[in-house]
PDB file of C-alpha atoms in Angstrom:
ATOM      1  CA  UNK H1203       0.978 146.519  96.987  1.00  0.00           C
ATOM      2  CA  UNK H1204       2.004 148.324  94.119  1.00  0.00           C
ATOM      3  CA  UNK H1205       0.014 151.841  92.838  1.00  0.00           C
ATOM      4  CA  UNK H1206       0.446 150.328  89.766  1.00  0.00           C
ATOM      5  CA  UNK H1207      -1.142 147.032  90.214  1.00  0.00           C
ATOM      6  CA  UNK H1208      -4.402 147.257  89.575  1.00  0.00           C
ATOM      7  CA  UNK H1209      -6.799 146.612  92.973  1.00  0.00           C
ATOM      8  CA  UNK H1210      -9.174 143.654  93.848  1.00  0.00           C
ATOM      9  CA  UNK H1211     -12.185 145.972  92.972  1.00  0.00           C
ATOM     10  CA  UNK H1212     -11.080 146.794  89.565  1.00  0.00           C
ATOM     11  CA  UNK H1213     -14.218 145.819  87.098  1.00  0.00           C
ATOM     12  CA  UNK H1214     -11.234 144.975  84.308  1.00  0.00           C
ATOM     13  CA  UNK H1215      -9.175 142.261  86.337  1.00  0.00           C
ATOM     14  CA  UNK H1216     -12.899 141.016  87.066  1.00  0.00           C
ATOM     15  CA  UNK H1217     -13.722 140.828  83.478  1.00  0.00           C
ATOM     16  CA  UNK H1218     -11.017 139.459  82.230  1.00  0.00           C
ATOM     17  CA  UNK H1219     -10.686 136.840  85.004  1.00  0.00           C
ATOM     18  CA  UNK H1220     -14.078 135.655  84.350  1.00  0.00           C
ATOM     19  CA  UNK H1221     -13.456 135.525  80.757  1.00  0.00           C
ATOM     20  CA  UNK H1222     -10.250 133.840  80.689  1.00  0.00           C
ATOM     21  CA  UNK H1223     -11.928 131.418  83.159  1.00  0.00           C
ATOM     22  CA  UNK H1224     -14.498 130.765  80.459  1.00  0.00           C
ATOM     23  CA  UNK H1225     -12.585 130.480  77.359  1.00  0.00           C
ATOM     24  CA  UNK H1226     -10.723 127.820  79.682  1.00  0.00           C
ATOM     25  CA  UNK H1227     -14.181 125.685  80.536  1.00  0.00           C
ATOM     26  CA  UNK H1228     -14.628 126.225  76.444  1.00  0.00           C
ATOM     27  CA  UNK H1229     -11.412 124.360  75.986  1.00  0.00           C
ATOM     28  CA  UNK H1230     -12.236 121.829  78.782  1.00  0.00           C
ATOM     29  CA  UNK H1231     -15.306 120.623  77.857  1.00  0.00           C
ATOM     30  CA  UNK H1232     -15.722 121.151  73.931  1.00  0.00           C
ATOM     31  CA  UNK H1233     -15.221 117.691  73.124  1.00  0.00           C
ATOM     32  CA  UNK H1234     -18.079 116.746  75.411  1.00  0.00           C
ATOM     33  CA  UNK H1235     -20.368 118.968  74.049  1.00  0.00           C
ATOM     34  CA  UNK H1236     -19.607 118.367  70.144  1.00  0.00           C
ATOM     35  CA  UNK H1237     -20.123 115.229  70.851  1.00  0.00           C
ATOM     36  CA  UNK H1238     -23.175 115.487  72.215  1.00  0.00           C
ATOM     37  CA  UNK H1239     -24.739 117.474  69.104  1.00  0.00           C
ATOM     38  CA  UNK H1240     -23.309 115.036  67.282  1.00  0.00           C
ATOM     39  CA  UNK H1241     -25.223 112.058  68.758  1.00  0.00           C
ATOM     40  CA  UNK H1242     -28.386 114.040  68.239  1.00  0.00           C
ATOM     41  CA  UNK H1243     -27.752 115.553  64.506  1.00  0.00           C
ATOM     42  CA  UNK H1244     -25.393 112.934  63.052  1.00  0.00           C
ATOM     43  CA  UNK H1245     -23.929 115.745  61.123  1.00  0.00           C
ATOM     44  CA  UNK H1246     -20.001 117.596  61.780  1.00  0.00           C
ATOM     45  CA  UNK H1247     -20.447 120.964  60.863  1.00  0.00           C
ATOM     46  CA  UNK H1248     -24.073 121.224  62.455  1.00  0.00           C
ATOM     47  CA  UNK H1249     -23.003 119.702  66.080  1.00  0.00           C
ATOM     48  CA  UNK H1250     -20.058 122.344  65.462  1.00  0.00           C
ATOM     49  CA  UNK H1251     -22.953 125.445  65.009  1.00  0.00           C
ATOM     50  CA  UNK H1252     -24.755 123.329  67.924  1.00  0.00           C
ATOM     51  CA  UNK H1253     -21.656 123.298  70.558  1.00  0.00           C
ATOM     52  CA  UNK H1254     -21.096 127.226  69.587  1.00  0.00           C
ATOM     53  CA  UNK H1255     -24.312 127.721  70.421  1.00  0.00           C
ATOM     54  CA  UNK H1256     -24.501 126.214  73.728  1.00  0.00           C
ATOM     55  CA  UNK H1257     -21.894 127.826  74.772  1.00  0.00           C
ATOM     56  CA  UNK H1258     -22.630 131.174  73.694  1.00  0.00           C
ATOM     57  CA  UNK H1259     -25.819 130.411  75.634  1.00  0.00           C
ATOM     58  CA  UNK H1260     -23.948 129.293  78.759  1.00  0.00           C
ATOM     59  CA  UNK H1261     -22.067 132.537  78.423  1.00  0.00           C
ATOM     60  CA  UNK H1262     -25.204 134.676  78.578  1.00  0.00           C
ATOM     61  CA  UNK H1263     -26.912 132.351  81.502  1.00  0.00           C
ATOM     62  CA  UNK H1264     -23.730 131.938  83.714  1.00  0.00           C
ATOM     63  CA  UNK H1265     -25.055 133.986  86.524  1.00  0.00           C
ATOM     64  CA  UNK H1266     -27.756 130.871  86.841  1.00  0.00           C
ATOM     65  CA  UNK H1267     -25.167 128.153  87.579  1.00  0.00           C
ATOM     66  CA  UNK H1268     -25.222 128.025  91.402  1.00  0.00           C
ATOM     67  CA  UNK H1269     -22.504 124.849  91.228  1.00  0.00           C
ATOM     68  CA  UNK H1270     -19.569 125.557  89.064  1.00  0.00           C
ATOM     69  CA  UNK H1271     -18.552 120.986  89.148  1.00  0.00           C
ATOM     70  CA  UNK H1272     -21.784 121.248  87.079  1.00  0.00           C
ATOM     71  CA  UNK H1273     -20.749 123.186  84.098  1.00  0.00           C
ATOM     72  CA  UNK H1274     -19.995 120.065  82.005  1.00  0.00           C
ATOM     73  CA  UNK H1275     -23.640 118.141  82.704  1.00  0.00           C
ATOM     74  CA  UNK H1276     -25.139 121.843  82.513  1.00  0.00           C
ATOM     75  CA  UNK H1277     -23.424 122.669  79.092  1.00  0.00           C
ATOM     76  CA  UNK H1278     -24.067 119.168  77.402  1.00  0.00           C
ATOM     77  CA  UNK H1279     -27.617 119.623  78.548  1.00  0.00           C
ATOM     78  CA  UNK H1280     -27.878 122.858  76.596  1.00  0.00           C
ATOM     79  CA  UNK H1281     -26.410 122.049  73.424  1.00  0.00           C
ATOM     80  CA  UNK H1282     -28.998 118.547  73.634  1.00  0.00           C
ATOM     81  CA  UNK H1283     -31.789 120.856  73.295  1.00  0.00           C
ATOM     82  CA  UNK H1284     -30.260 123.172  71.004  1.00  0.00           C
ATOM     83  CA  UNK H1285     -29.290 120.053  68.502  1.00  0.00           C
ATOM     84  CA  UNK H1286     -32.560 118.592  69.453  1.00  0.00           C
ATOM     85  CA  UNK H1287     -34.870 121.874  68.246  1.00  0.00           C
ATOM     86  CA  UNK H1288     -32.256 121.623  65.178  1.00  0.00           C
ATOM     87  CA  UNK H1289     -33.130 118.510  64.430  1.00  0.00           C
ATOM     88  CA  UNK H1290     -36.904 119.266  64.457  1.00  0.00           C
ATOM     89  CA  UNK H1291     -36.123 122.941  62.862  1.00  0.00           C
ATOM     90  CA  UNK H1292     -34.586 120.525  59.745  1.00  0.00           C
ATOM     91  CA  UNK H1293     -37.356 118.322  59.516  1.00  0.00           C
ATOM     92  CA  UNK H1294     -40.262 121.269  58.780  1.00  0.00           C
ATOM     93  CA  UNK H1295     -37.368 123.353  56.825  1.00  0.00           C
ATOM     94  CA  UNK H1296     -35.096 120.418  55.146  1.00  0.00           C
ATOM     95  CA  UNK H1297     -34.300 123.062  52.513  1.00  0.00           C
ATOM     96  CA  UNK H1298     -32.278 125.509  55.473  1.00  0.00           C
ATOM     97  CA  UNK H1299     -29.423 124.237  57.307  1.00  0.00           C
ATOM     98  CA  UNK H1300     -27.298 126.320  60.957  1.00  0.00           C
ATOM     99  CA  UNK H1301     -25.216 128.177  58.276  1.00  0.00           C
ATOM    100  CA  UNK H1302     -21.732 126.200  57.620  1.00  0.00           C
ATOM    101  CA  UNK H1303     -18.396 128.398  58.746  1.00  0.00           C
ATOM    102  CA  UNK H1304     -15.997 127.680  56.521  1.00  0.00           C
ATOM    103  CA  UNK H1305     -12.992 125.959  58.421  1.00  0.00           C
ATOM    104  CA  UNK H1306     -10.412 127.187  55.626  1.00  0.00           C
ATOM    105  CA  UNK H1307      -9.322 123.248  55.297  1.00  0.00           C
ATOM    106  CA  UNK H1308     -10.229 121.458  51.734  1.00  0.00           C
ATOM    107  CA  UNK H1309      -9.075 117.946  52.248  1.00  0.00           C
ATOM    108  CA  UNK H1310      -8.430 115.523  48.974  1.00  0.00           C
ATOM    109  CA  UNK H1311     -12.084 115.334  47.202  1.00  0.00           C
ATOM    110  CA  UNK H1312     -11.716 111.436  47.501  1.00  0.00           C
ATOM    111  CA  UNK H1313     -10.782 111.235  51.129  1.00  0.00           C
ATOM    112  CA  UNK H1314     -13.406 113.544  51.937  1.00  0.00           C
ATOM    113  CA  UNK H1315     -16.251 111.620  50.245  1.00  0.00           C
ATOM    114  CA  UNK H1316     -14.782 108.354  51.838  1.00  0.00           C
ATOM    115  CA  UNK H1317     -14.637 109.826  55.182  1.00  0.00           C
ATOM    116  CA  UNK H1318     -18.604 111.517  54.432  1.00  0.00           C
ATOM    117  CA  UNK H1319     -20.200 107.640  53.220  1.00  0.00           C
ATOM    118  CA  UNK H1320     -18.396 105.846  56.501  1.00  0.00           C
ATOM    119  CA  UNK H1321     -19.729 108.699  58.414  1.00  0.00           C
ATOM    120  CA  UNK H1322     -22.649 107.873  57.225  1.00  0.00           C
ATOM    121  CA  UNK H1323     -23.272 104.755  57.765  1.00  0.00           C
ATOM    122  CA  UNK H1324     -21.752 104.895  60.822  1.00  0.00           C
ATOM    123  CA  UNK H1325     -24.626 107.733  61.572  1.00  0.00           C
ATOM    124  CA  UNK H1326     -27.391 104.988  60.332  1.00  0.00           C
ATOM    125  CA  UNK H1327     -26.164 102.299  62.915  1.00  0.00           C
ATOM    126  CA  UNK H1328     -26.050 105.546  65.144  1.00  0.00           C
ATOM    127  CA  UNK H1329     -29.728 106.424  64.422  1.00  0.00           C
ATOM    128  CA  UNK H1330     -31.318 102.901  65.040  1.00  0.00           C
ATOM    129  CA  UNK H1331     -30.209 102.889  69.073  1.00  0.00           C
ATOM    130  CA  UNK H1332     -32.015 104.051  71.719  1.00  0.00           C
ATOM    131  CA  UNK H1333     -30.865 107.887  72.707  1.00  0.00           C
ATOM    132  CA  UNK H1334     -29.070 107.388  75.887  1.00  0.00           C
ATOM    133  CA  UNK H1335     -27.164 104.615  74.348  1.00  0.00           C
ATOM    134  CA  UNK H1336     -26.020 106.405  71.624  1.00  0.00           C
ATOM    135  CA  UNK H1337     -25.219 109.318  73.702  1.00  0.00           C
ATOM    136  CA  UNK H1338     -22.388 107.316  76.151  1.00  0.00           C
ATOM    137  CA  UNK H1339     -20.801 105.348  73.126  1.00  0.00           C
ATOM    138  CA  UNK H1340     -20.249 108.570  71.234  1.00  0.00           C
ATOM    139  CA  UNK H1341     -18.709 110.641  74.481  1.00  0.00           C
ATOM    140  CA  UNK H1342     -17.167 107.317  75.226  1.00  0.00           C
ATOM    141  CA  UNK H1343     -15.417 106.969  71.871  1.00  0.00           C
ATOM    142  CA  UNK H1344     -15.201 110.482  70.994  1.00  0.00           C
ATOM    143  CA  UNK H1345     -13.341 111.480  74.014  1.00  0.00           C
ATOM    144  CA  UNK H1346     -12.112 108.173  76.069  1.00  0.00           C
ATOM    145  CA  UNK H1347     -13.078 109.425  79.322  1.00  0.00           C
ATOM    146  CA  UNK H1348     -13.560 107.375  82.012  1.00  0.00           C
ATOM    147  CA  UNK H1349     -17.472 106.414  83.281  1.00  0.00           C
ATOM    148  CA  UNK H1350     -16.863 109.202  86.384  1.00  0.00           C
ATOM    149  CA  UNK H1351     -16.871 111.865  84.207  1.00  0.00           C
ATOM    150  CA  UNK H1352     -19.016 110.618  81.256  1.00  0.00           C
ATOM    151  CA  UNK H1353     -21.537 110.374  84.640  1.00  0.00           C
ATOM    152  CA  UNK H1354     -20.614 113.853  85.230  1.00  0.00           C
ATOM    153  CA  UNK H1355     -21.217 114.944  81.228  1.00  0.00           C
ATOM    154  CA  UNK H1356     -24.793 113.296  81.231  1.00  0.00           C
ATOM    155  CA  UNK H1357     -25.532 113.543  84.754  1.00  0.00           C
ATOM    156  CA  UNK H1358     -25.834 110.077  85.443  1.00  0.00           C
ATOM    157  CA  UNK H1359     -24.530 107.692  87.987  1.00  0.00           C
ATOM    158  CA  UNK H1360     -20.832 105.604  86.875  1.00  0.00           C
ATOM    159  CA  UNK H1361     -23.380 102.323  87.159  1.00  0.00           C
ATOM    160  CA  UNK H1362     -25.672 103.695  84.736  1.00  0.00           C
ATOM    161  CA  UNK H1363     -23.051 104.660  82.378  1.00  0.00           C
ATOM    162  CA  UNK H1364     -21.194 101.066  82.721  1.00  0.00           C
ATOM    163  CA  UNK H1365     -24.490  99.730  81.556  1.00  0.00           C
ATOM    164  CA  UNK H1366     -25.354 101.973  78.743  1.00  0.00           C
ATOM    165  CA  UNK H1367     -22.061 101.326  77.184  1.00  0.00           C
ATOM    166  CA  UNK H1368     -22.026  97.708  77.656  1.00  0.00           C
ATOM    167  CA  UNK H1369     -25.761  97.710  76.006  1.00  0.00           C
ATOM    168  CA  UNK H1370     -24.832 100.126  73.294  1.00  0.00           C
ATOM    169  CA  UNK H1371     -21.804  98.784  72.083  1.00  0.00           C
ATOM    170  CA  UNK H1372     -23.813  95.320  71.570  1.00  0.00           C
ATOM    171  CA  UNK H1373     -26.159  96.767  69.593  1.00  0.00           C
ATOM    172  CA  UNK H1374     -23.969  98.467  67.723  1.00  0.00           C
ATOM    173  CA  UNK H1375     -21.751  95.417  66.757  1.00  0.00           C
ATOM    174  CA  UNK H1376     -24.847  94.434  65.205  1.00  0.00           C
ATOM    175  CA  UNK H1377     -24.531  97.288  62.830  1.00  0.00           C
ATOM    176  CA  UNK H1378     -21.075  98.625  62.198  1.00  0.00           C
ATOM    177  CA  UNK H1379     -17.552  96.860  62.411  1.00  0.00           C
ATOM    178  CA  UNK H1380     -14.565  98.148  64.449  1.00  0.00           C
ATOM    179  CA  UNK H1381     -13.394 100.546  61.722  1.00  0.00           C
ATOM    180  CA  UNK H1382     -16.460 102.633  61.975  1.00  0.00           C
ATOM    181  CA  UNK H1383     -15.374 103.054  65.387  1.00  0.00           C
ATOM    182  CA  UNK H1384     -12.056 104.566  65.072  1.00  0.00           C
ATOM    183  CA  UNK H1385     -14.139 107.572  62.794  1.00  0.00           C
ATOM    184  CA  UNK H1386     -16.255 108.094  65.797  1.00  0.00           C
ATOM    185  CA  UNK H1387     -12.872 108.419  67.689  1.00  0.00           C
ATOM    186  CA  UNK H1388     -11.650 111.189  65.303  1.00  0.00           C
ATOM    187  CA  UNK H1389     -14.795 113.562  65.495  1.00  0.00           C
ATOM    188  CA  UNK H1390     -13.509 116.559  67.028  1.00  0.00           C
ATOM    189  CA  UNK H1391     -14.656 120.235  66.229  1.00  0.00           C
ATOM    190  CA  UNK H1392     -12.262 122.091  64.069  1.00  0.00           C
ATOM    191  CA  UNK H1393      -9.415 123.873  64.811  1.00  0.00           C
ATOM    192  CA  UNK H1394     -10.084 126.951  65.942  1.00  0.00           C
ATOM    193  CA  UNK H1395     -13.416 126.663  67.781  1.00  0.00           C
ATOM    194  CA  UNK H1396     -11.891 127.460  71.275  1.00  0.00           C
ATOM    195  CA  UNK H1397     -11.590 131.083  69.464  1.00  0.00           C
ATOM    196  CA  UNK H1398     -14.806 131.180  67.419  1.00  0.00           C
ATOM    197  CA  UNK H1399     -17.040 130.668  70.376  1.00  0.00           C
ATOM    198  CA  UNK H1400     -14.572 133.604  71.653  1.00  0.00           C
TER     199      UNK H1400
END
């Protein structure tokens, strides 16, 4: 080996290996985990605060992890409480909000106020099913994963997840038509969140 390579003990490679492995699992599993807080808040730029949070959270707690396949059930599971104490948080305090970043983006006023009333009442139709309903048709649609790893996301068997879709999606025919859908599709965080959370 090289003097100038640095050696297996060196505390830097370690710290930026673990980081870089993080930022990595950021990029993996963001989708998951926005959508998530967005089943639970029915709001874009909240779930975005939300998923930040959780991760910044799963940062500080990483040492606790024992099984590193569970990151993705482990770091949906965080930001569910996190949106979920939001959620409450908003209820006493309706006149505070998570502080909105700004994303630097201004769509066309009109588009945006379309896009906000669909979103809307897509969030109503949303709001009237049962939790874990709600929860596997928005990973499901959001992301178009297969049932193995929504399973893994919610930490659920594939059987269980098979059923909860089948279940949700008729109850939400009764609410919303297949347009609504392909919004739910599009919910992503905003560019740039991989390096926020960074």
């Amino acid at each position: 080996m090289s003097s100038t390579q640095p050696s297996q003990g060196d505390p830097r490679l370690a710290g930026d290996t673990v980081t870089n492995q993080f930022e990595a699992l950021v990029e993996e599993h963001k989708n998951a985990v926005y959508a998530v807080a967005y089943c639970t808040t029915g709001d874009g730029q909240i779930s975005e605060d939300v998923a930040q949070e959780a991760f910044l959270q799963a940062w500080r707690s990483r040492d606790n992890l024992r099984e590193a396949h569970r990151f993705r059930a482990w770091v949906c599971g965080i930001a569910r409480n996190i949106a979920r104490n939001e959620n409450r948080r908003r209820k006493r305090h309706p006149e505070d909000s998570l502080e909105v970043s700004d994303t630097g983006a201004e769509p066309a006023v009109l588009d945006e106020i379309l896009r906000t009333e669909r979103l809307a009442v897509l969030w109503q139709a949303l709001g009237k099913m049962q939790e874990p309903y709600r929860e596997v048709l928005s990973l499901y649609y959001q992301q178009g994963k297969s049932a193995r790893v929504l399973a893994e996301s919610l930490g659920i068997s594939d059987g269980l997840v098979h059923q909860r879709l089948k279940r949700g999606r008729e109850q939400l025919k009764e609410q919303i038509n297949h347009a609504l859908l392909e919004d739910l599709r599009a919910l992503q965080p905003s560019k740039g969140f991989s390096a926020r959370v960074m």
